[in-house]
Short mmCIF file of C-alpha atoms in Angstrom, two decimals:
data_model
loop_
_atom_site.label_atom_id
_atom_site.label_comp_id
_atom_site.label_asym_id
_atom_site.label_seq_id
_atom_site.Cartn_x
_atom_site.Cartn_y
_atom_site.Cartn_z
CA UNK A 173 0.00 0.00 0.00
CA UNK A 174 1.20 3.36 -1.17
CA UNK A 175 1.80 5.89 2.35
CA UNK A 176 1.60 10.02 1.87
CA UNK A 177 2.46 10.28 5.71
CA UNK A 178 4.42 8.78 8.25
CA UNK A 179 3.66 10.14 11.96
CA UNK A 180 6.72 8.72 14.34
CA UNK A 181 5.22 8.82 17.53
CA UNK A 182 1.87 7.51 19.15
CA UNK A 183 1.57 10.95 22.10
CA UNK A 184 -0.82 13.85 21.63
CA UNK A 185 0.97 15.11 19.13
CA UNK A 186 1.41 12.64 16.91
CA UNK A 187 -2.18 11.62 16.89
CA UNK A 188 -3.23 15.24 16.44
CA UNK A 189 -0.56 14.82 13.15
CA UNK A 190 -1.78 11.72 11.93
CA UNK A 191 -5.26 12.76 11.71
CA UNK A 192 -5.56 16.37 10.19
CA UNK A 193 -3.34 14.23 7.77
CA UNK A 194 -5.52 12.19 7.05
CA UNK A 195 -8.63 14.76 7.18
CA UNK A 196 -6.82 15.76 3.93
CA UNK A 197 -7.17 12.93 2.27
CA UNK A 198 -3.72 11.47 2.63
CA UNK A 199 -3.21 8.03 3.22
CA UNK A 200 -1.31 8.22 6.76
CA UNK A 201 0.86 5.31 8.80
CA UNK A 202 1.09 5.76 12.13
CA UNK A 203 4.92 4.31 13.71
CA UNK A 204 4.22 4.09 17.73
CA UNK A 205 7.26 2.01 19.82
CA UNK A 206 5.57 1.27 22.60
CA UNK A 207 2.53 -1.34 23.08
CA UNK A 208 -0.22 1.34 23.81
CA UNK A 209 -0.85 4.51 22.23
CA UNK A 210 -0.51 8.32 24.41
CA UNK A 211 1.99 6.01 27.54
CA UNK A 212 3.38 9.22 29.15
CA UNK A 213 -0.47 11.09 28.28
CA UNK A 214 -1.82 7.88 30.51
CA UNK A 215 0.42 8.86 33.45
CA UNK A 216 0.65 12.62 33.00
CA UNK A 217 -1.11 14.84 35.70
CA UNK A 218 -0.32 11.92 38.31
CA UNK A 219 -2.60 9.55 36.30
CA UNK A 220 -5.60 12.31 35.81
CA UNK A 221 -4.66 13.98 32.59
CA UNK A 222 -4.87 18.24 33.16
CA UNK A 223 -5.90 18.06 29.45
CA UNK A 224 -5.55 21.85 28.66
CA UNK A 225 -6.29 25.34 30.09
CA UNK A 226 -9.21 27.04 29.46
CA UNK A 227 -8.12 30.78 29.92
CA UNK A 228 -8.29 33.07 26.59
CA UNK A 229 -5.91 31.82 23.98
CA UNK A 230 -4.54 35.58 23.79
CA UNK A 231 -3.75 34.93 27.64
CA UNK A 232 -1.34 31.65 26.68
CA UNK A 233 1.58 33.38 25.67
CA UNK A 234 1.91 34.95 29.34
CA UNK A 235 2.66 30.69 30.20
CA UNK A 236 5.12 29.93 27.42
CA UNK A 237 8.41 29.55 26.77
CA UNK A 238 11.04 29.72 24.06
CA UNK A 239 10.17 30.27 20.44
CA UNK A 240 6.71 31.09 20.82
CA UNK A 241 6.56 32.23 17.25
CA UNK A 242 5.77 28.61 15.98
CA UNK A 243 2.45 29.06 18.04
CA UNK A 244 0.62 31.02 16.27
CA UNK A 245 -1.01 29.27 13.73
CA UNK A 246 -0.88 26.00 15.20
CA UNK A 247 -3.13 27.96 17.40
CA UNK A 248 -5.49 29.68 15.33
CA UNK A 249 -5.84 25.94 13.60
CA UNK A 250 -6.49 24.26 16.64
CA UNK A 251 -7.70 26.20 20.02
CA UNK A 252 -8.20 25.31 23.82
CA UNK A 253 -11.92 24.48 22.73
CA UNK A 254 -11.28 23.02 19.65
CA UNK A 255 -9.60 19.72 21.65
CA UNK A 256 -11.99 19.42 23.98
CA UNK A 257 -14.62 19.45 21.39
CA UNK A 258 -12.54 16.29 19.98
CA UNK A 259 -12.24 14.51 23.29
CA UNK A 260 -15.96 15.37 24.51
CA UNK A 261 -17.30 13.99 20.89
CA UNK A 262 -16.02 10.73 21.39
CA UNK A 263 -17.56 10.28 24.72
CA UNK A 264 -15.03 11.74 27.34
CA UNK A 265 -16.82 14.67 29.60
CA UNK A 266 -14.45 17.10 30.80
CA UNK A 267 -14.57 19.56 34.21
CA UNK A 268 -12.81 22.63 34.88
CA UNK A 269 -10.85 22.67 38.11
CA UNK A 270 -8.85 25.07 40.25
CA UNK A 271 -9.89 27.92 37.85
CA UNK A 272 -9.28 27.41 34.12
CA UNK A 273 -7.46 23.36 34.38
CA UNK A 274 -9.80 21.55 32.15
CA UNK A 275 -9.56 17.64 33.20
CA UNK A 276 -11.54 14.43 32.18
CA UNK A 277 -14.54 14.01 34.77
CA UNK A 278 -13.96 10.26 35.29
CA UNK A 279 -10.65 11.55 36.44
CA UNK A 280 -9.20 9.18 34.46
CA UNK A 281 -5.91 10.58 32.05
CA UNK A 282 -6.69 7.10 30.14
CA UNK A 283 -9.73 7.71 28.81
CA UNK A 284 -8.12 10.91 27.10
CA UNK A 285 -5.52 8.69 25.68
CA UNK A 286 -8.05 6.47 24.66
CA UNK A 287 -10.20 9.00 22.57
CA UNK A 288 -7.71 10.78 20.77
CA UNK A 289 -7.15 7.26 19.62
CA UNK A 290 -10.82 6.44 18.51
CA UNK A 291 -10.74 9.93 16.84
CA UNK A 292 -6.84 9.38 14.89
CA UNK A 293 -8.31 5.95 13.78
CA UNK A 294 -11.89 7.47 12.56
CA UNK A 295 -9.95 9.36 10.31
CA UNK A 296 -8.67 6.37 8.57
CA UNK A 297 -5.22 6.46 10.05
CA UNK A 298 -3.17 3.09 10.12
CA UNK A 299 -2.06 2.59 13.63
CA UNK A 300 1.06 0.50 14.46
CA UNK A 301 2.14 -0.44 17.61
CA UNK A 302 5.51 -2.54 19.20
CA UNK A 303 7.47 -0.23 15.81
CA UNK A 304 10.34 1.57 16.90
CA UNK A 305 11.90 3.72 14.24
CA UNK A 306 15.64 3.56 13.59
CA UNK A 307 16.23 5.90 10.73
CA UNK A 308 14.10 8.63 8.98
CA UNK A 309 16.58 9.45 5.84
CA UNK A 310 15.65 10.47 1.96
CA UNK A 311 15.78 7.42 -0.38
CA UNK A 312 16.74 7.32 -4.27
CA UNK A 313 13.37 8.36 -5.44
CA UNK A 314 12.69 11.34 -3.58
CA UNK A 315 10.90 9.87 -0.75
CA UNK A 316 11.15 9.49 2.56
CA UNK A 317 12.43 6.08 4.27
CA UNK A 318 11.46 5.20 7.52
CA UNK A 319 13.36 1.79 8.56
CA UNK A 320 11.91 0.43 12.18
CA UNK A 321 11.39 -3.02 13.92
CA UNK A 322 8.51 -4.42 14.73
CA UNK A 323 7.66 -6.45 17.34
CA UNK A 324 11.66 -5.59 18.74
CA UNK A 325 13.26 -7.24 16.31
CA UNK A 326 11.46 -7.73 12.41
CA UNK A 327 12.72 -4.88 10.10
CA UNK A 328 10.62 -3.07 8.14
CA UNK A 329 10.92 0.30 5.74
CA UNK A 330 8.01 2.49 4.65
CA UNK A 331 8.62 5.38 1.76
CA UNK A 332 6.29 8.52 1.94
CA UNK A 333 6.15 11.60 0.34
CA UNK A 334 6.18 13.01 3.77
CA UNK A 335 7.45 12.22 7.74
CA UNK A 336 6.05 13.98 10.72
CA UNK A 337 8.32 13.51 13.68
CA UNK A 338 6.18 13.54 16.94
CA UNK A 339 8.73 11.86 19.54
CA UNK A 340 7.96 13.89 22.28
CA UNK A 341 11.58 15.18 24.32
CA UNK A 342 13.16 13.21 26.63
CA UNK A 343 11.37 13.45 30.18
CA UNK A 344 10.35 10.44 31.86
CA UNK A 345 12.57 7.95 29.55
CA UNK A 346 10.56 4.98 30.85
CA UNK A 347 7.63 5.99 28.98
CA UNK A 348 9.56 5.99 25.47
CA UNK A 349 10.78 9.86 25.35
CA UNK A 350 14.48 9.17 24.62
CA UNK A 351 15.39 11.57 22.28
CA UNK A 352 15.10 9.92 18.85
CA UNK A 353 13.42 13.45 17.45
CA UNK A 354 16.32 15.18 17.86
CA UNK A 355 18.35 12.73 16.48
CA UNK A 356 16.82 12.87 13.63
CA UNK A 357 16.60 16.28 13.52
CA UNK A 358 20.53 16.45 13.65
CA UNK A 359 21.04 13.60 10.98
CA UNK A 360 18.50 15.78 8.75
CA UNK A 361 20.98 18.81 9.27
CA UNK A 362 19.02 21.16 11.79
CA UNK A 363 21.32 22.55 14.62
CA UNK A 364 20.15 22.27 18.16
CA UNK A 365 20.92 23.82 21.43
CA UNK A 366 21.44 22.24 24.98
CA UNK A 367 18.52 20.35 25.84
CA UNK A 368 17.44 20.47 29.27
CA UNK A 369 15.13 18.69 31.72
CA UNK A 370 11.55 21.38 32.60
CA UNK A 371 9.27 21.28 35.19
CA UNK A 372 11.53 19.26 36.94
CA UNK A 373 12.74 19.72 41.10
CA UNK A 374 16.06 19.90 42.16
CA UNK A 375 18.50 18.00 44.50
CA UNK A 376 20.21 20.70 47.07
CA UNK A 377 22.53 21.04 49.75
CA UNK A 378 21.31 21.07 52.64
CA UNK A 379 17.84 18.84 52.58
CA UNK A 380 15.33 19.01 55.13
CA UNK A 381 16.43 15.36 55.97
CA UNK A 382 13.48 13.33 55.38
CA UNK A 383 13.01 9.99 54.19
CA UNK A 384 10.30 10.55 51.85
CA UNK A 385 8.40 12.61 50.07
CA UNK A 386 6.51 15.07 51.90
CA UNK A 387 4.46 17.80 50.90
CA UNK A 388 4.06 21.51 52.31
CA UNK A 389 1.47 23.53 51.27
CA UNK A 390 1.21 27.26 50.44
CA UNK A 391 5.02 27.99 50.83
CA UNK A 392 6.55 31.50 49.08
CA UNK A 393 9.08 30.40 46.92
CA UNK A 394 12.06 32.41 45.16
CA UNK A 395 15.00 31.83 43.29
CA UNK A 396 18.15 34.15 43.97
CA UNK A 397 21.57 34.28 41.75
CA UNK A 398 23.47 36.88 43.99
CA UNK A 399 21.42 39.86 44.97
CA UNK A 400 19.56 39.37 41.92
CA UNK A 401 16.13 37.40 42.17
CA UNK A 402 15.37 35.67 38.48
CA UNK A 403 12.03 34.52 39.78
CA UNK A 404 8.94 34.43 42.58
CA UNK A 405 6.40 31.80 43.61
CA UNK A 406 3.59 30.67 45.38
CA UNK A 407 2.21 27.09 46.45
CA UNK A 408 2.57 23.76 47.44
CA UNK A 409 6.62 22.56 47.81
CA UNK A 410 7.56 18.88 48.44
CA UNK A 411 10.76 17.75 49.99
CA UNK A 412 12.37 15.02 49.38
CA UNK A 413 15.50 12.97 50.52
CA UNK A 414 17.64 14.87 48.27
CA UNK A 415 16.32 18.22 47.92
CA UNK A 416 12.98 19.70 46.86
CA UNK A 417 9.90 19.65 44.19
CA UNK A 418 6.65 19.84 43.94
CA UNK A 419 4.33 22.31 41.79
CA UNK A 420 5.85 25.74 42.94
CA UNK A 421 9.04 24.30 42.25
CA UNK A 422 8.23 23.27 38.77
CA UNK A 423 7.38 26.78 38.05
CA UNK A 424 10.91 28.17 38.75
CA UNK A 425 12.34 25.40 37.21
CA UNK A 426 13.08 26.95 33.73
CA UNK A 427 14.77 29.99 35.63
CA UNK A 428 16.58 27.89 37.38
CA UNK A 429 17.56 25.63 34.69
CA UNK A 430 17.86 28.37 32.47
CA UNK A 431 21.27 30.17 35.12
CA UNK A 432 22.54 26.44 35.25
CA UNK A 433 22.74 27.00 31.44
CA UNK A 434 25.45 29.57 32.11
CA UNK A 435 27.16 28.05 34.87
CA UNK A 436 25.15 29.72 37.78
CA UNK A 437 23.55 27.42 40.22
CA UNK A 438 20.67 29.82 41.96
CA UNK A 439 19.51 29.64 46.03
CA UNK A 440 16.05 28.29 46.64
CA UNK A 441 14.61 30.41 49.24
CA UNK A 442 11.73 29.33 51.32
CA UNK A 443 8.68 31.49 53.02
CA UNK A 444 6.96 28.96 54.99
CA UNK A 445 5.07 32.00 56.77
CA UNK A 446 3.90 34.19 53.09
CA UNK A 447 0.41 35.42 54.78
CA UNK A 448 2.49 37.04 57.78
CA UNK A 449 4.57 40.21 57.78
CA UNK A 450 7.93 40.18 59.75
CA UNK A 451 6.19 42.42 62.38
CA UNK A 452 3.62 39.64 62.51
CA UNK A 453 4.99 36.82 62.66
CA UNK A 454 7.43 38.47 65.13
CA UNK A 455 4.53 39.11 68.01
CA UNK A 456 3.18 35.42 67.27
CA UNK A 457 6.69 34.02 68.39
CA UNK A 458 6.82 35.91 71.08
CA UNK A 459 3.52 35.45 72.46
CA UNK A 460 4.36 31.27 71.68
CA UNK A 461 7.85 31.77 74.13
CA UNK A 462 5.87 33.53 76.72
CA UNK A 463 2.86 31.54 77.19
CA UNK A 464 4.42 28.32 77.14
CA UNK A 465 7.78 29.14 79.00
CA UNK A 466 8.62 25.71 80.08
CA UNK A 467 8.41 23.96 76.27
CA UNK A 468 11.32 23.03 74.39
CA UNK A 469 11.99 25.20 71.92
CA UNK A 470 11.16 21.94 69.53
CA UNK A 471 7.81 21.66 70.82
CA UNK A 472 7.16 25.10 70.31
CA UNK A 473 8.06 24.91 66.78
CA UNK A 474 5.74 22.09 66.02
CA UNK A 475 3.40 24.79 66.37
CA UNK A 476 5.01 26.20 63.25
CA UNK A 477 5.87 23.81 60.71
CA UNK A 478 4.91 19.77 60.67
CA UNK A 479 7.34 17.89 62.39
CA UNK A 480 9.41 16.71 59.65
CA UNK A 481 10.63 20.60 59.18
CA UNK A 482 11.42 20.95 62.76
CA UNK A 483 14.92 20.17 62.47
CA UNK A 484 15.90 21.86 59.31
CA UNK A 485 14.13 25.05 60.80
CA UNK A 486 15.56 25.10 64.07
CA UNK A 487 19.23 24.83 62.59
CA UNK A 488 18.16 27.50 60.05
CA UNK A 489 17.42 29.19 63.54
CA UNK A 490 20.53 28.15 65.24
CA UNK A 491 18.44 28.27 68.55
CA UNK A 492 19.17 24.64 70.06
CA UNK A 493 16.18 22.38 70.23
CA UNK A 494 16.09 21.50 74.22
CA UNK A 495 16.09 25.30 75.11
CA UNK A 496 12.94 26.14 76.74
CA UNK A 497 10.50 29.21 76.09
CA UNK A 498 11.84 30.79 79.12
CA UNK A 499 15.27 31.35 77.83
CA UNK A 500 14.31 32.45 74.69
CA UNK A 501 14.32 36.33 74.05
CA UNK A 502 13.88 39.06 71.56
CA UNK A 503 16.92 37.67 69.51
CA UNK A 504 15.81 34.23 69.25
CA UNK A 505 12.27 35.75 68.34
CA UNK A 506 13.92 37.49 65.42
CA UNK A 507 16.45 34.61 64.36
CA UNK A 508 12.91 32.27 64.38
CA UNK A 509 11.55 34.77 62.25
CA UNK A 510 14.31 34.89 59.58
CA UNK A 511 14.46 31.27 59.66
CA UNK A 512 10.36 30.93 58.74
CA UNK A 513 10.91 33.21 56.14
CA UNK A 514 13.96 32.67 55.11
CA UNK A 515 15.43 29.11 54.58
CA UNK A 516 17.82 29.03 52.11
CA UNK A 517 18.46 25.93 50.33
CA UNK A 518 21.69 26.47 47.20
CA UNK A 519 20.76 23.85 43.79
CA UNK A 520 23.60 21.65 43.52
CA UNK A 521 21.66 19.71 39.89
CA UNK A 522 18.18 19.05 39.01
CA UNK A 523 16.52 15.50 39.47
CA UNK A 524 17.20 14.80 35.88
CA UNK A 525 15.47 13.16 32.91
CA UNK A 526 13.88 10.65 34.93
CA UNK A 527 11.75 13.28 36.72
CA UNK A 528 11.14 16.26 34.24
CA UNK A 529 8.24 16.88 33.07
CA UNK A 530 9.22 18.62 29.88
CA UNK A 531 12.24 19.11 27.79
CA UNK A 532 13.04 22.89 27.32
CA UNK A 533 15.13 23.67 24.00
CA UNK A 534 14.99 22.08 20.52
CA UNK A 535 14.06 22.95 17.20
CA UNK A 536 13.98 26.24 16.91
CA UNK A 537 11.82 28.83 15.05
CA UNK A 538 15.16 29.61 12.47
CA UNK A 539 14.78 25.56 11.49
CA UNK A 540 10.83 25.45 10.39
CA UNK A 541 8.52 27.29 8.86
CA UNK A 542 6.03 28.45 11.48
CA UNK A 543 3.24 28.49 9.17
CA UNK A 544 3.62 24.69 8.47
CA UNK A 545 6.03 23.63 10.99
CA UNK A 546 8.02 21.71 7.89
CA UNK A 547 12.00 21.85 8.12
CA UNK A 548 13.35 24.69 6.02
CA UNK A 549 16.25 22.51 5.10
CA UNK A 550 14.40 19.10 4.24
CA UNK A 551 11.00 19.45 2.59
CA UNK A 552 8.55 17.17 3.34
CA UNK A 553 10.11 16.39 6.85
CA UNK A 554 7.74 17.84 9.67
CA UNK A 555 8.24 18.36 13.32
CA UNK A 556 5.59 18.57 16.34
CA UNK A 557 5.22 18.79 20.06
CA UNK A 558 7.67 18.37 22.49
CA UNK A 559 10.62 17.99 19.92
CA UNK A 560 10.06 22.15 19.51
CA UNK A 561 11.78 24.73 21.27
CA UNK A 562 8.46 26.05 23.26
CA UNK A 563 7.29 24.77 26.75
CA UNK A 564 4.93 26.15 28.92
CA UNK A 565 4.04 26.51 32.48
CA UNK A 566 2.27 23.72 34.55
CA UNK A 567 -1.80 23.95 34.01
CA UNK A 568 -2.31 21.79 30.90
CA UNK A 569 -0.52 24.03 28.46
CA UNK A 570 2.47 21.51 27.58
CA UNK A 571 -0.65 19.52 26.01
CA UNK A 572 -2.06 22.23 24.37
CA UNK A 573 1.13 22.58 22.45
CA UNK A 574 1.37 18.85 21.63
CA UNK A 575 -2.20 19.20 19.83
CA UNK A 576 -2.01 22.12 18.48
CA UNK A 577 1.07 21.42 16.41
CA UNK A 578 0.67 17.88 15.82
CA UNK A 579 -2.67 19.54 13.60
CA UNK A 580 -0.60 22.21 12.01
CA UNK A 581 1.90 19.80 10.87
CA UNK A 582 -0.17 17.13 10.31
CA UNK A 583 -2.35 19.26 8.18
CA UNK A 584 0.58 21.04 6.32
CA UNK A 585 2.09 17.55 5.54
CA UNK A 586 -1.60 16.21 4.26
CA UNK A 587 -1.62 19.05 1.76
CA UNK A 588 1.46 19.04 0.52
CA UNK A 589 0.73 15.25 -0.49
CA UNK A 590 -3.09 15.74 -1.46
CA UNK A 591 -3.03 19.06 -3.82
CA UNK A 592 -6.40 21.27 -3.55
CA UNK A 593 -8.44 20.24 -6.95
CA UNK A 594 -8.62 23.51 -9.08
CA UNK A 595 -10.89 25.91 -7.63
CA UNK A 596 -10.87 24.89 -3.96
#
């Protein structure tokens, strides 16, 4: 059978590809390496799927990142509503949550997976699992040759006029995002940057000691290079053995990233107090020391922060632990205080690949054509989603980037194989 379109890659974006492709009238092949279709969409949003945002599409660019200039029409193509129109038609109700996070009401990121894959195949699109593409390269006739294995080990090649590459980046590896778009990317002749791990926590020195995961809610969070602060939070932080995360994290992770780029590892530095002024929080320690004045000054604290911070914030303190509340003056009211909103913790790396939730960098808006997303260098060779140099914030805008330009380039590629008929 003759193929107009190859889509590597079985995620949002790819499906999004493969069927505007096909809504063209192109006969499209579908390459996925993995046994299920969407496997990091099924886990993404801790298994509930934050599908998109539904905040004004003029709004978005306030959330993104990088070369938002291959945005725009993938956006005017294919808008916030315009998904959930797809996902709600083939039987998936969505909710909006914590202001504009649009998620499936059964709660279930599956069943999103799961209908952009009814949708991709009801638009005739070949679907072919357990095929993990090796090489994307130009053949002696002009076409495109995709070699992959199926099944792990059987070889096969496809030719088509065009290839969308729909990879995804490279965050959580175990879920098949290992690169191969920017490999070939680079074997096609496009020049990348550094590609980093986003929306990702970090490992610091010191930890808050704790054995697991824990989370704290409604911290203040900044990042500080020097004097200089490169960015400001709000929200819920989670510690861990060897450092910190959690979703206020994640949102100064590309600033942070960003001065590791350069060579600058930034200081994390935690508000666990953000509703009280110093003066505040001041006359609440002190009326703490004096009404309980024969307390540890660890018991006191529990008062605080939950126990697991206790000893983290009473060496931030340097008060010692056994004092009681009768020894404890104006100074060690102010040195509590400074602690509470205060604890500085310096990024020694991030928790890697393994972890992030996005890749920032990638191919950039000088290697495409933003009105088609196709590589200025190789025609006919298309590239969507995560493999781009654009991320976005946490609040389902990483997925509304996936579909949006999986239909651009999915589209452009579907034309440029099935020609308008004079007069259309």
């Amino acid at each position: 059978m003759k193929i107009d379109v190859v889509v590597v890659g079985g995620g949002p974006a790819g499906l999004l590809a493969a069927g505007y492709a096909a809504m063209q009238g192109a006969r499209v092949t579908l390459l996925e390496k993995n046994a299920q279709i969407g496997r990091k969409l099924r886990i993404t949003g801790k298994g509930r799927c934050n599908i998109t945002n539904s905040m004004p599409m003029a709004r978005y660019p306030e959330h993104l990142h990088g070369d938002v200039e291959l945005l725009k029409e993938a956006f005017t193509l294919l808008d916030n509503s315009g998904i959930v129109a797809i996902i709600e038609k083939q039987g998936v109700s969505t909710v909006v949550e914590r202001g504009t996070r649009v998620y499936p009401a059964s709660g279930k990121a599956a069943d999103v997976a799961s209908a952009l894959e009814r949708w991709c195949s009801a638009q005739g699109v070949s679907i072919q699992l357990n095929s993990m593409v090796q090489e994307v390269t130009r053949n002696g006739e002009g076409l495109w040759s995709v070699q992959a294995t199926a099944g792990g080990h059987q070889p096969i090649e496809l030719a088509a006029q065009c290839v969308v590459v729909a990879t995804g980046g490279m965050g959580y590896p175990g879920s098949g995002s290992t690169g191969d778009g920017y490999r070939f990317a680079e074997n096609a002749g496009h020049r990348l940057g550094r590609i980093l791990p986003g929306l990702v926590g970090f490992c610091t020195t010191p930890t808050f000691g704790v054995q697991e995961r824990f989370t704290v809610k409604n911290v203040g969070l900044s990042a500080v290079v020097g004097s200089k602060e490169i960015g400001r939070t709000f929200g819920d932080v989670e510690l861990t053995p060897e450092g910190i995360g959690g979703p206020a994290v994640l949102q100064l992770s590309r600033a942070v990233q960003l001065a590791e780029r350069k060579g600058v590892y930034p200081t994390l530095v935690l508000d666990l107090k953000p509703a009280l002024s110093e003066e505040k929080l001041q006359a609440r320690i002190a009326r703490d020391f004096a009404s309980r004045p024969g307390d540890t000054f660890a018991s006191i604290l529990r008062g605080f922060v939950p126990a697991p911070l206790v000893r983290r914030v009473g060496a931030e303190s340097r008060i010692p632990l056994k004092d009681v509340g009768s020894k404890l003056g104006q100074g060690a009211v102010i040195a509590l205080q400074r602690a509470l909103k205060g604890i500085k913790l310096q990024v020694t790396q991030s928790e890697g690949w393994p972890r992030a939730v996005v890749t920032i960098g990638g191919i950039g808006v000088k290697e495409l054509n933003p009105s088609t997303l196709e590589s200025l260098c190789q025609p006919g060779l298309y590239f969507c989603g995560e493999v781009l140099d654009v991320d976005g914030d946490t609040g389902g805008f990483n997925l509304q980037i996936a579909y949006s330009t999986g239909a651009l380039a999915g589209q452009s590629a579907g034309k440029r194989c099935v020609p308008a008929e004079p007069g259309n």
